[in-house]
Amino acid sequence: MSISSRFAVAIHILSLLGMNKDQVNTSEWIAGSVNTNPVVIRKITGYLKNAGLVHVRPGVAGASLARDLSEISLLDVYKAVQVVPENELFGIHDQPNPACTVGRNIQQAIEPLFATAQLALEKALGNVTIADVVSNILERERLRSN
Amino acid sequence: MSISSRFAVAIHILSLLGMNKDQVNTSEWIAGSVNTNPVVIRKITGYLKNAGLVHVRPGVAGASLARDLSEISLLDVYKAVQVVPENELFGIHDQPNPACTVGRNIQQAIEPLFATAQLALEKALGNVTIADVVSNILERERLRSN
DNA sequence: GTTACATGTAATATAATATGTTACAGGTTG
DNA sequence: CAACCTGTAACATATTATATTACATGTAAC
């Protein structure tokens, strides 16, 4: 099973906001680019707002960036949209048998190992910003027109 | 959402097999330690068998290691039990709008970034073996008895 | 202040998935 | 043959992701 595409959609949204700073980006308009329902966009935008990444206000059309794209890492977005429960990228089976040596120690033995792997993932996400994503998009667009 | 605990259970199983090499480890016995149904164990053991990590035969009681524990990394197990579709740790929304600059480039722009993060995760998992896990378990067990 | 329109959010529908369980077919050993 | 195990299909249940409808609330323009 994969990590929710909500993460990818959030990146899509932020890229749009960065490229259309002078436009009014309504949830319906964004939904048209992402190809989903406006409510889905509003929900995700809500996560981004709570994380302080975008500005949105009830009744006022459009979302806008709260920070420069170069100051929003993929990790910021990843955490904002909560696609993975905090420190629980890897699920652990609960209630192993305490009467067994392995059973009564496995959870604590595994936990730090999983945490290390998770941190490696997060560090990689922290090394990239949405500005990088937009640069990449623009580069690809340039190549298309040739 | 977290990665299936099937991964953690598989580590549990292999740890058991390593610590009880002289015993006959039936699916029912293992299930008792993991605290689940024997069929679940047999299913996971099947994955491990397909990956060449354990020996099991229809009709013959017990599973056993096909390799030394020090030669089974968490990454081997992770891949064996297929808790994540190949190269798709991160889900991507499909069919973004091709009429939009972002829509028609976002997938290809994001893909390599996600791949890099995924590789970082896998590399971390590759650095640890089941032997390390068992050592950790034994160390914790020693501390308990003091 | 009322009209038009946008966001926020609850409620619901549907599909996919994880986990557990029953049932049983087929293999192996004594 | 008898006892027992693994492999696996079939099914139940719970959880989750995504989409959708409906509507309450906020804002701005006229």
PDB file of C-alpha atoms in Angstrom, chain A residues 20-67:
ATOM      1  CA  ASN A  20       0.077  31.852 -10.483  1.00  0.00           C
ATOM      2  CA  LYS A  21       0.830  34.369  -7.781  1.00  0.00           C
ATOM      3  CA  ASP A  22      -1.052  37.103  -9.577  1.00  0.00           C
ATOM      4  CA  GLN A  23      -4.152  35.009 -10.115  1.00  0.00           C
ATOM      5  CA  VAL A  24      -7.046  34.167  -7.833  1.00  0.00           C
ATOM      6  CA  ASN A  25      -6.687  30.462  -7.224  1.00  0.00           C
ATOM      7  CA  THR A  26     -10.077  29.150  -6.159  1.00  0.00           C
ATOM      8  CA  SER A  27     -10.555  25.578  -5.037  1.00  0.00           C
ATOM      9  CA  GLU A  28     -12.603  24.951  -8.147  1.00  0.00           C
ATOM     10  CA  TRP A  29      -9.890  26.235 -10.419  1.00  0.00           C
ATOM     11  CA  ILE A  30      -7.211  24.190  -8.655  1.00  0.00           C
ATOM     12  CA  ALA A  31      -9.460  21.146  -8.773  1.00  0.00           C
ATOM     13  CA  GLY A  32      -9.564  21.570 -12.532  1.00  0.00           C
ATOM     14  CA  SER A  33      -5.802  21.272 -12.771  1.00  0.00           C
ATOM     15  CA  VAL A  34      -5.506  18.399 -10.321  1.00  0.00           C
ATOM     16  CA  ASN A  35      -8.585  16.751 -11.785  1.00  0.00           C
ATOM     17  CA  THR A  36     -10.531  16.087  -8.635  1.00  0.00           C
ATOM     18  CA  ASN A  37     -13.352  17.522  -6.587  1.00  0.00           C
ATOM     19  CA  PRO A  38     -13.050  21.058  -5.150  1.00  0.00           C
ATOM     20  CA  VAL A  39     -13.867  19.752  -1.685  1.00  0.00           C
ATOM     21  CA  VAL A  40     -10.775  17.566  -1.813  1.00  0.00           C
ATOM     22  CA  ILE A  41      -8.734  20.660  -2.595  1.00  0.00           C
ATOM     23  CA  ARG A  42     -10.285  22.635   0.227  1.00  0.00           C
ATOM     24  CA  LYS A  43      -9.540  19.857   2.670  1.00  0.00           C
ATOM     25  CA  ILE A  44      -5.898  19.697   1.656  1.00  0.00           C
ATOM     26  CA  THR A  45      -5.628  23.466   1.587  1.00  0.00           C
ATOM     27  CA  GLY A  46      -6.917  23.352   5.142  1.00  0.00           C
ATOM     28  CA  TYR A  47      -4.000  21.143   6.169  1.00  0.00           C
ATOM     29  CA  LEU A  48      -1.576  23.521   4.460  1.00  0.00           C
ATOM     30  CA  LYS A  49      -3.164  26.454   6.219  1.00  0.00           C
ATOM     31  CA  ASN A  50      -2.859  24.804   9.627  1.00  0.00           C
ATOM     32  CA  ALA A  51       0.809  24.255   8.930  1.00  0.00           C
ATOM     33  CA  GLY A  52       1.232  27.921   8.063  1.00  0.00           C
ATOM     34  CA  LEU A  53       2.122  27.283   4.445  1.00  0.00           C
ATOM     35  CA  VAL A  54      -0.754  29.076   2.765  1.00  0.00           C
ATOM     36  CA  HIS A  55      -3.297  31.785   3.432  1.00  0.00           C
ATOM     37  CA  VAL A  56      -6.975  31.063   2.926  1.00  0.00           C
ATOM     38  CA  ARG A  57     -10.006  32.726   4.411  1.00  0.00           C
ATOM     39  CA  PRO A  58     -13.627  31.668   4.566  1.00  0.00           C
ATOM     40  CA  GLY A  59     -15.693  33.620   2.096  1.00  0.00           C
ATOM     41  CA  VAL A  60     -12.685  35.036   0.274  1.00  0.00           C
ATOM     42  CA  ALA A  61     -11.887  33.456  -3.067  1.00  0.00           C
ATOM     43  CA  GLY A  62      -8.456  31.958  -3.561  1.00  0.00           C
ATOM     44  CA  ALA A  63      -5.510  30.605  -1.653  1.00  0.00           C
ATOM     45  CA  SER A  64      -2.042  32.122  -1.646  1.00  0.00           C
ATOM     46  CA  LEU A  65       1.400  31.237  -0.391  1.00  0.00           C
ATOM     47  CA  ALA A  66       2.378  32.166   3.148  1.00  0.00           C
ATOM     48  CA  ARG A  67       6.071  31.596   2.400  1.00  0.00           C
TER      49      ARG A  67
END
